[in-house]
Coordinates of C-alpha atoms in Angstrom, one line a residue:
Chain A
M12 CA -146.8 3.2 29.6
K13 CA -145.3 6.3 30.6
D14 CA -143.6 7.3 33.9
H15 CA -143.0 4.2 35.8
D16 CA -140.9 5.8 38.1
A17 CA -142.8 8.6 39.1
A18 CA -144.6 8.4 42.6
F19 CA -147.9 6.3 42.6
S20 CA -150.2 5.6 45.3
P21 CA -151.2 2.0 45.7
P22 CA -154.9 0.6 45.0
S23 CA -157.4 0.7 47.0
V24 CA -161.3 0.5 46.2
E25 CA -164.4 1.4 48.3
A26 CA -167.8 0.7 47.8
S27 CA -171.0 2.3 48.7
K28 CA -174.3 1.1 47.9
D29 CA -177.4 3.0 47.0
P30 CA -180.4 2.5 48.0
D31 CA -181.6 1.3 44.4
S32 CA -179.0 -1.3 44.5
T33 CA -176.8 0.1 42.9
L34 CA -173.0 -0.8 43.9
V35 CA -170.3 2.2 43.1
L36 CA -166.7 0.9 43.3
K37 CA -164.3 3.5 43.4
I38 CA -161.2 2.3 42.1
K39 CA -158.2 4.7 43.0
G40 CA -154.2 4.1 42.4
R41 CA -151.8 2.9 40.3
L42 CA -152.7 -0.7 38.8
D43 CA -150.0 -2.6 37.6
V44 CA -149.3 -6.4 37.0
Y45 CA -148.0 -6.2 40.6
S46 CA -150.6 -4.2 42.6
T47 CA -154.0 -5.3 41.2
G48 CA -153.7 -8.8 43.0
K49 CA -154.3 -6.5 46.2
I50 CA -158.0 -4.9 45.2
W51 CA -158.9 -8.0 43.0
K52 CA -160.0 -10.0 45.6
D53 CA -161.9 -7.2 47.8
S54 CA -163.6 -5.8 44.8
S55 CA -165.0 -9.2 43.5
F56 CA -165.6 -9.8 47.5
E57 CA -167.9 -6.4 47.5
L58 CA -169.8 -7.0 44.4
E59 CA -170.4 -10.9 45.5
K60 CA -171.8 -9.7 49.1
S61 CA -174.0 -7.1 47.7
N62 CA -175.3 -8.8 45.0
P63 CA -176.4 -5.3 42.7
R64 CA -178.3 -5.0 40.1
K65 CA -176.1 -2.7 38.4
L66 CA -172.3 -2.1 39.3
V67 CA -171.2 1.2 38.4
I68 CA -167.1 1.2 38.5
D69 CA -165.5 5.1 38.6
G70 CA -161.9 4.9 37.7
E71 CA -161.2 8.9 38.4
G72 CA -158.9 8.4 40.9
I73 CA -157.1 5.7 38.6
E74 CA -153.1 6.9 38.0
Y75 CA -152.0 4.4 36.4
C76 CA -153.4 1.3 34.8
D77 CA -152.0 -1.4 32.5
A78 CA -153.3 -4.5 31.1
S79 CA -154.0 -6.3 34.5
G80 CA -155.8 -3.0 35.9
I81 CA -158.2 -3.9 32.9
A82 CA -158.5 -7.8 33.3
L83 CA -159.9 -6.3 37.0
L84 CA -162.1 -3.9 34.8
I85 CA -163.2 -7.4 32.3
E86 CA -163.5 -9.4 35.4
L87 CA -166.1 -7.4 37.3
R88 CA -167.8 -7.0 34.3
L89 CA -167.9 -10.3 33.4
I90 CA -169.3 -11.3 37.0
Q91 CA -171.4 -8.7 36.8
E92 CA -173.0 -9.7 33.6
K93 CA -173.6 -13.5 34.1
K94 CA -175.3 -12.3 36.8
G95 CA -177.6 -10.6 34.3
G96 CA -177.5 -7.0 36.0
G97 CA -176.1 -3.5 34.1
F98 CA -172.7 -2.3 34.1
E99 CA -171.2 1.6 33.7
L100 CA -167.6 2.2 33.9
R101 CA -166.9 5.9 33.9
G102 CA -164.0 8.6 34.8
L103 CA -161.3 6.4 32.8
S104 CA -158.7 8.6 31.2
E105 CA -158.2 8.6 27.8
D106 CA -155.5 6.6 27.8
N107 CA -156.6 3.9 29.8
E108 CA -159.9 3.6 27.8
K109 CA -158.0 3.3 25.0
L110 CA -156.5 0.1 26.6
Y111 CA -159.4 -1.0 27.8
K112 CA -161.3 -1.2 24.1
L113 CA -158.4 -2.6 23.0
F114 CA -159.3 -6.0 24.0
N115 CA -162.4 -8.0 22.7
F116 CA -164.8 -8.5 25.4
G117 CA -167.0 -10.7 23.5
L118 CA -164.4 -13.1 23.1
L119 CA -163.1 -12.9 26.9
S120 CA -166.6 -13.7 28.1
K121 CA -166.5 -16.8 26.1
P122 CA -165.3 -20.0 27.6
E123 CA -161.7 -21.3 26.6
G124 CA -161.0 -22.9 23.7
P125 CA -161.5 -26.4 22.9
G126 CA -160.6 -28.5 26.4
K127 CA -159.4 -32.5 26.8
P128 CA -161.7 -34.3 25.0
P129 CA -164.2 -36.5 26.9
S130 CA -162.6 -39.5 28.9
R131 CA -163.4 -43.2 27.3
N132 CA -165.1 -46.1 29.2
I133 CA -162.9 -48.8 30.2
V134 CA -163.6 -51.7 27.0
E135 CA -162.2 -48.8 24.8
R136 CA -159.7 -48.1 26.6
V137 CA -158.7 -51.5 27.4
G138 CA -158.7 -52.3 23.5
E139 CA -156.7 -49.5 22.7
T140 CA -153.4 -50.6 25.1
S141 CA -154.0 -54.3 23.6
W142 CA -154.3 -52.2 20.0
E143 CA -151.0 -50.3 21.3
M144 CA -149.1 -53.4 22.5
L145 CA -149.7 -55.4 19.2
E146 CA -148.6 -52.2 17.2
E147 CA -145.5 -52.1 19.4
L148 CA -144.6 -55.9 18.5
R149 CA -145.5 -55.8 14.4
V150 CA -142.5 -52.9 14.7
H151 CA -140.3 -54.4 16.6
I152 CA -140.8 -57.6 14.5
Y153 CA -140.6 -55.2 11.2
F154 CA -137.6 -53.7 12.8
T155 CA -135.8 -57.0 13.5
G156 CA -136.6 -57.8 9.9
R157 CA -134.8 -55.0 8.4
V158 CA -132.0 -55.0 10.8
T159 CA -131.5 -58.4 9.6
V160 CA -131.8 -58.0 6.0
G161 CA -128.9 -54.9 6.6
L162 CA -126.8 -57.5 8.6
F163 CA -126.9 -59.7 5.8
A164 CA -126.3 -57.6 2.9
A165 CA -123.4 -55.9 5.2
A166 CA -121.9 -59.6 5.5
L167 CA -122.3 -60.1 1.5
N168 CA -120.7 -56.7 0.7
P169 CA -118.0 -55.9 3.3
F170 CA -117.0 -52.9 1.3
K171 CA -120.4 -50.8 1.5
I172 CA -120.3 -50.6 5.2
R173 CA -119.3 -47.5 6.7
W174 CA -116.3 -49.0 8.7
K175 CA -115.6 -44.9 10.1
E176 CA -118.5 -45.1 11.6
V177 CA -118.3 -48.3 13.1
F178 CA -114.8 -47.9 14.8
V179 CA -115.8 -44.7 16.0
T180 CA -118.6 -46.3 17.5
C181 CA -116.1 -49.5 18.9
E182 CA -114.5 -47.0 20.5
K183 CA -117.5 -45.0 22.5
F184 CA -119.3 -48.5 22.9
G185 CA -116.1 -50.3 24.0
A186 CA -113.2 -48.9 25.2
N187 CA -114.8 -45.8 27.0
S188 CA -116.8 -48.0 28.8
L189 CA -113.6 -50.7 30.1
F190 CA -113.4 -49.2 33.3
I191 CA -116.4 -49.1 34.4
I192 CA -117.4 -52.6 33.3
A193 CA -114.2 -53.8 35.1
L194 CA -115.0 -52.0 38.1
V195 CA -118.6 -53.3 38.4
N196 CA -117.6 -56.8 37.7
F197 CA -115.2 -56.6 40.6
L198 CA -117.1 -55.6 42.8
V199 CA -120.1 -58.2 41.8
G200 CA -117.6 -61.2 41.7
L201 CA -116.0 -59.9 45.2
V202 CA -119.3 -59.6 46.9
I203 CA -120.7 -62.5 45.8
A204 CA -117.5 -64.7 46.1
F205 CA -117.9 -63.3 50.2
Q206 CA -121.2 -63.5 50.5
S207 CA -121.4 -67.5 49.8
A208 CA -118.1 -68.1 51.7
I209 CA -120.0 -67.3 55.1
P210 CA -121.9 -70.4 54.6
M211 CA -119.4 -72.4 52.5
Q212 CA -117.5 -72.1 55.6
Q213 CA -119.7 -74.1 57.8
Y214 CA -119.4 -76.8 55.6
G215 CA -115.4 -76.3 55.2
A216 CA -116.8 -76.1 51.5
Q217 CA -114.5 -72.4 51.4
I218 CA -112.7 -73.5 48.6
F219 CA -116.1 -74.3 46.3
V220 CA -116.5 -70.7 46.4
A221 CA -113.7 -70.4 43.5
D222 CA -116.0 -73.2 41.3
L223 CA -119.3 -71.2 42.1
I224 CA -118.0 -67.9 40.9
V225 CA -116.3 -69.3 37.3
I226 CA -119.6 -71.6 36.5
A227 CA -121.8 -67.9 37.7
Y228 CA -119.4 -65.8 35.7
F229 CA -119.2 -67.5 32.4
K230 CA -122.4 -68.6 32.0
E231 CA -124.9 -65.8 33.6
L232 CA -123.3 -63.1 35.2
G233 CA -120.5 -62.0 32.9
P234 CA -122.3 -61.5 30.0
L235 CA -125.3 -60.1 31.8
M236 CA -123.5 -57.3 34.0
T237 CA -121.7 -56.4 31.0
A238 CA -124.7 -56.6 28.6
F239 CA -126.6 -54.1 31.3
V240 CA -123.8 -51.7 32.0
V241 CA -122.7 -51.0 28.5
N242 CA -127.6 -50.7 28.0
G243 CA -127.2 -48.3 30.1
R244 CA -124.5 -46.5 28.6
S245 CA -124.4 -46.8 25.1
G246 CA -128.2 -48.2 24.5
S247 CA -129.4 -44.4 25.9
A248 CA -126.5 -43.0 24.0
F249 CA -127.8 -44.6 20.8
A250 CA -131.4 -43.7 21.6
A251 CA -130.5 -39.9 22.6
E252 CA -128.5 -39.6 19.4
L253 CA -131.5 -40.8 17.0
G254 CA -134.0 -39.2 18.7
T255 CA -131.9 -35.9 18.1
M256 CA -131.6 -36.6 14.7
K257 CA -135.3 -37.7 14.5
V258 CA -136.3 -34.3 15.7
N259 CA -133.8 -32.7 14.0
E260 CA -135.4 -33.6 11.0
E261 CA -131.7 -35.7 9.8
L262 CA -133.5 -38.8 9.3
D263 CA -136.0 -37.6 7.1
A264 CA -133.5 -35.5 5.2
L265 CA -131.6 -39.4 5.3
D266 CA -135.1 -40.5 3.6
T267 CA -135.1 -38.0 1.0
M268 CA -131.4 -38.5 -0.1
G269 CA -132.8 -42.0 -0.6
L270 CA -130.6 -43.7 2.4
D271 CA -132.2 -45.8 4.2
P272 CA -131.5 -44.7 8.3
V273 CA -131.6 -48.3 9.1
N274 CA -128.8 -49.3 7.1
F275 CA -127.2 -45.9 7.2
L276 CA -127.2 -45.3 10.8
V277 CA -128.2 -48.7 12.4
V278 CA -126.7 -51.9 10.6
P279 CA -123.1 -49.8 11.8
K280 CA -124.2 -49.4 15.4
V281 CA -125.1 -52.6 15.3
I282 CA -122.0 -54.2 13.9
A283 CA -119.8 -52.3 16.3
A284 CA -121.9 -53.6 19.2
I285 CA -121.3 -57.5 17.8
F286 CA -117.5 -57.0 17.8
M287 CA -116.8 -55.2 21.2
L288 CA -119.6 -56.4 23.4
P289 CA -117.9 -60.5 23.4
L290 CA -114.7 -58.9 24.3
L291 CA -116.2 -56.6 27.0
T292 CA -117.4 -59.9 28.5
V293 CA -114.6 -61.5 28.5
F294 CA -113.1 -58.5 30.6
G295 CA -115.8 -58.6 32.6
N296 CA -115.6 -62.2 33.2
L297 CA -111.1 -62.1 33.9
F298 CA -112.4 -59.0 36.3
G299 CA -114.8 -61.1 38.4
L300 CA -112.6 -63.6 38.8
L301 CA -110.3 -61.2 40.3
G302 CA -113.3 -60.1 42.9
G303 CA -113.3 -63.9 43.8
L304 CA -109.7 -64.1 43.8
V305 CA -109.6 -61.5 46.3
V306 CA -111.8 -62.8 48.9
I307 CA -110.0 -66.2 48.5
L308 CA -106.4 -65.0 49.0
S309 CA -108.4 -63.4 52.2
M310 CA -109.2 -66.8 53.5
G311 CA -106.2 -67.9 53.4
Y312 CA -105.6 -69.9 50.4
T313 CA -102.8 -69.8 47.6
F314 CA -103.2 -68.1 43.7
T315 CA -102.2 -71.4 42.8
T316 CA -104.9 -73.4 44.3
Y317 CA -107.3 -70.8 42.7
I318 CA -106.5 -71.2 39.4
N319 CA -106.3 -75.2 39.8
Q320 CA -109.7 -74.5 41.0
I321 CA -111.4 -72.6 38.6
T322 CA -109.3 -74.4 35.5
A323 CA -111.1 -77.7 37.0
S324 CA -114.3 -76.5 37.0
G325 CA -114.6 -73.5 34.6
T326 CA -114.6 -75.1 30.8
Y327 CA -114.2 -73.2 27.4
V328 CA -117.4 -74.8 26.5
M329 CA -118.9 -72.5 29.3
L330 CA -117.1 -69.7 28.7
L331 CA -118.2 -69.7 24.9
A332 CA -121.6 -70.2 25.6
G333 CA -121.9 -67.3 27.4
L334 CA -120.0 -65.3 25.0
F335 CA -122.3 -66.8 22.3
K336 CA -125.5 -64.8 24.1
T337 CA -123.5 -61.6 24.5
L338 CA -124.0 -61.7 20.4
F339 CA -127.7 -61.5 21.0
F340 CA -127.7 -59.1 23.6
A341 CA -125.3 -56.9 21.4
V342 CA -127.8 -56.9 18.5
L343 CA -130.9 -56.2 21.3
I344 CA -128.9 -53.4 23.1
A345 CA -127.5 -51.5 19.8
G346 CA -130.9 -52.3 17.7
V347 CA -133.6 -51.1 21.0
G348 CA -131.9 -47.8 21.3
C349 CA -131.5 -47.1 17.9
L350 CA -135.4 -48.3 17.5
S351 CA -136.3 -45.8 20.8
G352 CA -134.6 -43.0 19.2
M353 CA -136.3 -43.3 15.9
R354 CA -139.6 -43.5 16.6
A355 CA -138.7 -40.7 18.9
S356 CA -141.7 -38.2 19.6
R357 CA -141.8 -34.4 19.0
G358 CA -141.2 -32.2 21.6
P359 CA -138.7 -30.7 24.4
S360 CA -138.9 -34.0 27.0
A361 CA -139.1 -37.0 23.7
V362 CA -135.3 -37.7 23.5
G363 CA -135.5 -38.4 27.5
D364 CA -138.4 -40.5 26.7
A365 CA -136.5 -42.3 23.8
A366 CA -133.5 -42.9 26.5
T367 CA -135.8 -43.7 29.2
T368 CA -137.9 -46.7 27.2
A369 CA -134.4 -47.7 25.3
V370 CA -132.9 -48.8 28.8
V371 CA -136.1 -50.8 30.0
T372 CA -136.8 -52.3 27.1
G373 CA -133.1 -53.6 26.7
I374 CA -133.2 -54.9 30.2
I375 CA -136.5 -56.4 30.1
L376 CA -135.6 -58.0 26.6
M377 CA -132.0 -59.0 27.6
I378 CA -133.4 -61.2 30.7
V379 CA -136.2 -62.6 28.5
V380 CA -133.5 -63.9 26.0
D381 CA -131.2 -65.0 29.0
G382 CA -134.0 -67.2 30.0
I383 CA -134.5 -69.0 26.7
F384 CA -131.1 -69.5 26.3
G385 CA -130.7 -70.9 30.1
V386 CA -133.3 -73.7 29.1
I387 CA -131.4 -74.5 25.3
Y388 CA -128.2 -74.5 27.6
Y389 CA -130.1 -76.9 29.8
I390 CA -131.6 -78.8 27.4
L391 CA -128.0 -79.0 25.6
G392 CA -126.3 -80.4 28.8
I393 CA -123.7 -77.7 28.7
Chain B
M254 CA -148.3 8.3 23.4
S255 CA -145.1 9.5 25.4
D256 CA -142.8 12.6 24.4
G257 CA -140.5 10.0 22.5
K258 CA -137.0 12.2 23.4
E259 CA -136.2 10.6 26.2
A260 CA -133.7 7.6 26.0
I261 CA -135.0 4.5 28.0
I262 CA -131.8 2.2 26.7
E263 CA -128.4 3.7 26.7
V264 CA -125.6 1.3 25.1
K265 CA -121.7 3.0 25.7
D266 CA -118.8 2.3 24.5
F267 CA -119.7 -1.2 24.4
T268 CA -117.5 -3.9 22.8
A269 CA -118.2 -8.1 22.9
K270 CA -116.0 -10.6 22.4
Y271 CA -116.3 -14.5 22.0
G272 CA -112.7 -15.9 23.8
D273 CA -110.5 -13.6 21.9
V274 CA -112.7 -12.9 19.1
V275 CA -113.9 -9.6 19.0
I276 CA -117.0 -9.4 17.5
I277 CA -118.8 -5.5 18.5
D278 CA -116.0 -3.0 18.6
D279 CA -117.0 -0.4 21.1
I280 CA -120.0 1.0 20.2
S281 CA -122.4 3.7 21.6
F282 CA -126.3 3.9 20.8
E283 CA -129.4 4.8 22.2
V284 CA -133.0 3.3 22.2
L285 CA -136.0 6.1 22.6
R286 CA -138.8 5.8 24.7
G287 CA -141.8 4.2 22.8
E288 CA -140.0 3.5 19.6
I289 CA -139.7 0.5 17.1
F290 CA -136.1 0.4 17.0
V291 CA -134.6 -2.0 14.4
I292 CA -130.8 -3.5 15.4
L293 CA -129.9 -4.9 11.4
G294 CA -127.1 -6.4 9.3
G295 CA -125.8 -9.2 7.3
S296 CA -125.3 -12.8 8.6
G297 CA -123.0 -12.9 11.1
C298 CA -122.2 -9.3 12.6
G299 CA -123.4 -9.7 15.8
K300 CA -127.0 -8.8 15.7
S301 CA -127.8 -11.6 18.0
T302 CA -124.6 -11.5 19.9
L303 CA -125.6 -7.5 21.0
L304 CA -129.6 -8.4 21.6
K305 CA -128.3 -11.2 24.0
H306 CA -126.4 -8.8 25.7
M307 CA -129.0 -6.1 25.8
I308 CA -131.2 -8.4 28.1
G309 CA -128.4 -9.0 30.2
L310 CA -127.6 -13.2 29.3
Y311 CA -123.8 -12.9 28.5
K312 CA -121.4 -9.8 30.2
P313 CA -119.9 -7.6 27.7
A314 CA -116.2 -7.2 27.6
R315 CA -116.2 -3.4 27.5
G316 CA -119.0 -0.8 28.2
N317 CA -122.5 -0.1 29.9
I318 CA -126.1 -1.1 29.0
I319 CA -128.0 0.6 31.0
I320 CA -131.9 0.4 30.8
K321 CA -134.2 2.9 32.2
G322 CA -131.0 4.6 34.8
E323 CA -129.8 0.9 35.7
D324 CA -126.7 -1.2 34.2
I325 CA -127.8 -4.4 33.3
T326 CA -124.0 -5.2 32.6
K327 CA -123.7 -5.0 36.6
A328 CA -126.6 -5.6 38.1
E329 CA -126.6 -8.6 40.5
G330 CA -129.1 -10.4 42.6
R331 CA -132.5 -8.7 43.5
D332 CA -131.7 -5.6 41.2
R333 CA -131.0 -8.0 38.4
I334 CA -134.3 -9.6 38.7
D335 CA -136.1 -6.6 39.2
L336 CA -134.7 -5.1 35.9
L337 CA -135.4 -8.0 33.9
K338 CA -139.4 -7.8 34.9
Q339 CA -139.3 -4.2 33.1
I340 CA -138.5 -6.0 29.7
G341 CA -140.1 -9.0 27.9
V342 CA -137.8 -10.9 25.4
A343 CA -139.6 -13.3 22.5
Y344 CA -136.8 -15.9 21.5
Q345 CA -136.3 -16.4 17.4
L346 CA -137.6 -20.0 17.8
G347 CA -140.2 -19.1 20.3
A348 CA -138.5 -20.9 23.1
L349 CA -142.0 -21.8 24.8
F350 CA -141.9 -24.3 27.2
G351 CA -143.0 -27.6 25.5
S352 CA -144.3 -29.4 28.6
M353 CA -146.7 -26.4 29.1
T354 CA -149.8 -25.5 27.6
V355 CA -149.9 -22.2 25.8
L356 CA -151.8 -20.4 28.7
E357 CA -149.7 -21.9 31.0
N358 CA -146.8 -20.7 29.5
V359 CA -148.0 -16.9 29.4
M360 CA -149.1 -17.4 33.4
L361 CA -145.4 -18.4 34.2
P362 CA -144.5 -15.1 34.8
L363 CA -147.6 -14.0 36.5
E364 CA -147.7 -16.7 39.1
E365 CA -144.2 -16.4 39.8
Y366 CA -143.9 -12.8 40.6
T367 CA -147.5 -11.3 41.0
D368 CA -149.9 -12.4 44.2
L369 CA -152.4 -12.7 41.0
S370 CA -155.4 -15.1 42.4
R371 CA -155.5 -17.9 39.8
D372 CA -158.5 -16.5 38.0
A373 CA -156.6 -13.0 37.7
R374 CA -153.9 -14.8 36.1
H375 CA -156.8 -16.6 33.7
L376 CA -157.9 -13.9 32.2
I377 CA -154.9 -11.7 31.6
G378 CA -153.2 -14.6 30.3
R379 CA -156.0 -15.1 28.0
M380 CA -156.0 -11.4 27.5
K381 CA -152.8 -10.9 26.0
L382 CA -153.3 -13.8 23.6
E383 CA -156.8 -12.3 22.7
L384 CA -154.1 -9.2 21.7
V385 CA -151.8 -11.5 19.9
G386 CA -154.7 -13.3 18.0
L387 CA -154.6 -16.3 19.8
D388 CA -157.9 -17.0 21.3
G389 CA -158.9 -20.1 21.5
S390 CA -155.5 -21.4 21.0
E391 CA -155.0 -21.3 25.0
E392 CA -155.1 -25.0 25.8
K393 CA -153.2 -26.0 22.8
M394 CA -149.0 -27.3 23.2
P395 CA -146.6 -25.7 21.6
S396 CA -146.3 -28.6 19.7
E397 CA -149.4 -27.8 18.0
L398 CA -148.5 -24.4 17.0
S399 CA -147.9 -23.4 13.5
G400 CA -144.2 -21.2 13.3
G401 CA -146.4 -18.3 13.3
M402 CA -148.5 -19.0 16.2
I403 CA -145.7 -20.0 18.1
K404 CA -144.1 -16.2 17.2
R405 CA -147.1 -14.7 18.7
A406 CA -147.0 -16.7 21.9
A407 CA -143.7 -16.1 22.6
L408 CA -144.5 -12.5 22.0
A409 CA -147.7 -13.0 24.2
R410 CA -145.5 -14.3 26.9
A411 CA -142.8 -12.0 26.7
M412 CA -145.7 -9.2 27.7
A413 CA -147.1 -11.4 30.4
L414 CA -146.1 -8.6 32.9
D415 CA -146.3 -5.2 30.7
P416 CA -142.6 -4.3 30.7
E417 CA -142.2 -1.4 28.9
V418 CA -139.3 -2.9 26.6
L419 CA -139.7 -5.8 24.5
F420 CA -136.7 -7.2 22.9
L421 CA -137.5 -9.7 19.8
D422 CA -135.2 -11.8 17.8
E423 CA -135.7 -12.1 14.3
P424 CA -139.7 -12.5 14.9
S425 CA -140.8 -12.6 11.1
A426 CA -137.7 -15.2 10.2
G427 CA -139.1 -18.5 8.6
L428 CA -142.7 -16.9 8.4
D429 CA -145.0 -16.8 5.1
P430 CA -145.4 -13.2 3.9
I431 CA -148.8 -13.0 5.1
T432 CA -148.1 -14.0 8.4
S433 CA -144.8 -11.8 8.7
A434 CA -146.8 -8.9 7.3
E435 CA -149.8 -9.6 10.4
L436 CA -146.8 -9.4 12.9
D437 CA -145.5 -6.3 11.8
Q438 CA -148.9 -4.9 12.2
L439 CA -149.3 -6.6 15.5
I440 CA -145.8 -4.9 16.6
I441 CA -147.3 -1.6 15.1
Q442 CA -150.5 -1.8 17.1
L443 CA -148.7 -2.7 20.5
S444 CA -146.3 0.0 20.1
R445 CA -148.8 2.6 19.5
S446 CA -151.6 1.6 21.6
L447 CA -149.3 0.4 25.0
G448 CA -146.9 2.9 24.0
V449 CA -144.0 0.0 24.3
T450 CA -140.6 0.5 23.2
F451 CA -139.5 -2.4 20.4
V452 CA -135.8 -3.3 20.4
V453 CA -136.2 -5.3 17.3
V454 CA -133.3 -8.0 15.8
T455 CA -133.9 -8.8 11.7
H456 CA -133.0 -8.7 8.5
E457 CA -136.2 -8.9 6.5
L458 CA -136.1 -6.0 4.4
N459 CA -139.8 -5.4 4.3
S460 CA -140.4 -5.6 7.8
I461 CA -137.8 -3.1 8.5
Y462 CA -139.8 -0.7 6.2
T463 CA -142.7 -1.5 7.9
I464 CA -142.3 -1.0 11.7
A465 CA -138.4 1.0 12.4
D466 CA -138.5 4.3 13.1
R467 CA -135.1 4.1 13.3
V468 CA -132.2 1.6 13.1
I469 CA -128.7 0.9 13.4
M470 CA -126.6 -1.3 10.9
L471 CA -123.8 -3.2 12.1
D472 CA -121.5 -4.7 9.7
K473 CA -119.1 -7.4 10.4
S474 CA -115.6 -6.3 8.8
T475 CA -115.6 -3.1 11.1
K476 CA -116.9 -4.7 13.9
N477 CA -119.4 -1.5 14.0
I478 CA -122.0 0.6 13.3
I479 CA -122.1 1.4 10.0
A480 CA -125.4 3.1 9.6
A481 CA -128.1 5.0 11.6
G482 CA -131.1 6.5 10.7
N483 CA -134.8 6.2 9.2
P484 CA -134.1 3.3 6.6
E485 CA -136.0 4.7 3.8
Y486 CA -133.6 7.5 4.0
L487 CA -130.9 5.1 4.1
R488 CA -131.9 3.4 1.2
D489 CA -132.1 6.7 -0.9
H490 CA -129.4 8.7 0.5
S491 CA -126.6 6.2 2.1
T492 CA -123.5 6.4 0.4
I493 CA -121.3 3.5 2.1
P494 CA -122.0 0.6 -0.7
V495 CA -122.5 -1.9 1.9
V496 CA -125.3 -0.3 3.0
Q497 CA -126.7 0.6 -0.6
K498 CA -126.4 -3.5 -1.3
F499 CA -128.4 -4.4 2.1
F500 CA -131.4 -1.8 1.4
R501 CA -131.2 -2.6 -2.2
R502 CA -131.1 -6.5 -1.9
Q503 CA -127.8 -6.0 -4.7
T504 CA -124.7 -8.0 -5.0
D505 CA -121.4 -5.9 -5.8
A506 CA -121.8 -6.9 -9.1
Q507 CA -125.1 -5.1 -9.5
L508 CA -124.4 -2.5 -7.2
G509 CA -121.2 -1.5 -10.0
A510 CA -123.4 -1.7 -12.9
Q511 CA -125.5 0.5 -11.6
N512 CA -123.3 3.5 -10.6
Q513 CA -121.2 3.8 -13.8
R514 CA -124.5 3.8 -15.2

């Protein structure tokens, strides 16, 4: 590719048709990747329009030609040969001739490599989806079993737990998310108290807002709101971390060293989550009640009235029942996060997909578990 | 193809730093039009740093890098884009976009910078892939390719706009000897047939002897060019121990023993 800088004229094409059905296309000027587009349409249009028995391309006027220019020549030849017409190329300079011969015309005239597989019918697709769902379920059950075994093994032999990893995770999972948990719970407490105060005011029952807040928070809102926030924050982080390790073959490295990735990576995270989530929920409850307090105070009641009211209707059993659920939420968040990461596929979007799966699966499973607990607690009369 | 004497890239008084750490200290060299120019040196000597400055990714601490008369260290906006369109870069790990097929990867620059029709882009893309021996893999995703195929695809993408200069970062690293030799032949073929100038960073000795017209060797301790010229000549005639060791794959002990004999 010499002398890009010298002045070249823009490309042009001139068509002339002989009486014996031969089309001559005179191509002139500079054919590079930026200018070839201009004459590409013109020349194929001329060819389609006149539909000649033979096409002659006169390349004598081509001043400069790169692979795109050659592509134009090849394209014209392909069109012509598809119709079974003749093709002749003449007047090409030696350099351009060499470039033209560099490309394998035979290969290019063939259709592109294997395309997409044919689409399947509905029965096959339904079957495949069902199979995938069962497979998914199997993987989850298997993984739950492995984590449970790992946790029991850790409980029997606490010295084998990687405590350093546990504490680092505790800090990330727990301490660092304190602010957002306080904020979210405070605002939710405030909003719920405010919204319920308006209808209750009609019956003069504003003070029962305090009862509503404490019961809702201890039993449901505190554990759920806290778990959702932590799931979005740490579940996705676990998935991203393990997903990246999977992509970097670090999980395979652990495997070949004889270290079980579940025991080595997942169990410390689950333990940290079990430690931290109940504590975070306690904070969540506290800030939710503070949110309620703001509304109660703004309605003209005193701090003492609020305290009396919530201590009268909120019980330790309620609080502990709520906190007990969070142990399961903790295992869910950490477990689902890690599992999604470990099952990450290859490719640039793998880690992102794993994080999304972790958060979505985590939320769904938590709602299901919460429902189950709701039924159990109802039967137990809590 | 061309006279081969004119410089297409000039690096003048170039110094590179990461923070306060000087990586390369005041070097100057030229790359001639149409040659295969190899930058070599041991690990950590700043080969890749130099390459990344030459393709305008980093700004140098001092000095100029002039590609075809335009200073890439100073070019901004439109000028910079125009200059970048005249060079192609094949990254060490391919850097193919994982969400696109191989053909789409090659067609991307054509789509963004030219007014070629879809059919035209398709054909040009396929021609580039055919040139690097990847015909039949157009519709594959990068994750389905082997290491050698990824490097070839990266090369095809770098050539999409028919640049005059191609920069290759470690083209044969991590490839088996046969694939690596094939890639070397491909580079030579492209250089001779298309007249493209190649700037290659590598430390694979076999590759260097096969492809290089001229080399410069960077040294970690002096942070400078320690040797320049034809690789065979350097192997046989250089008196600098580091250069001798590099070209003969020797340790200090081996070199000492040899010199005593």
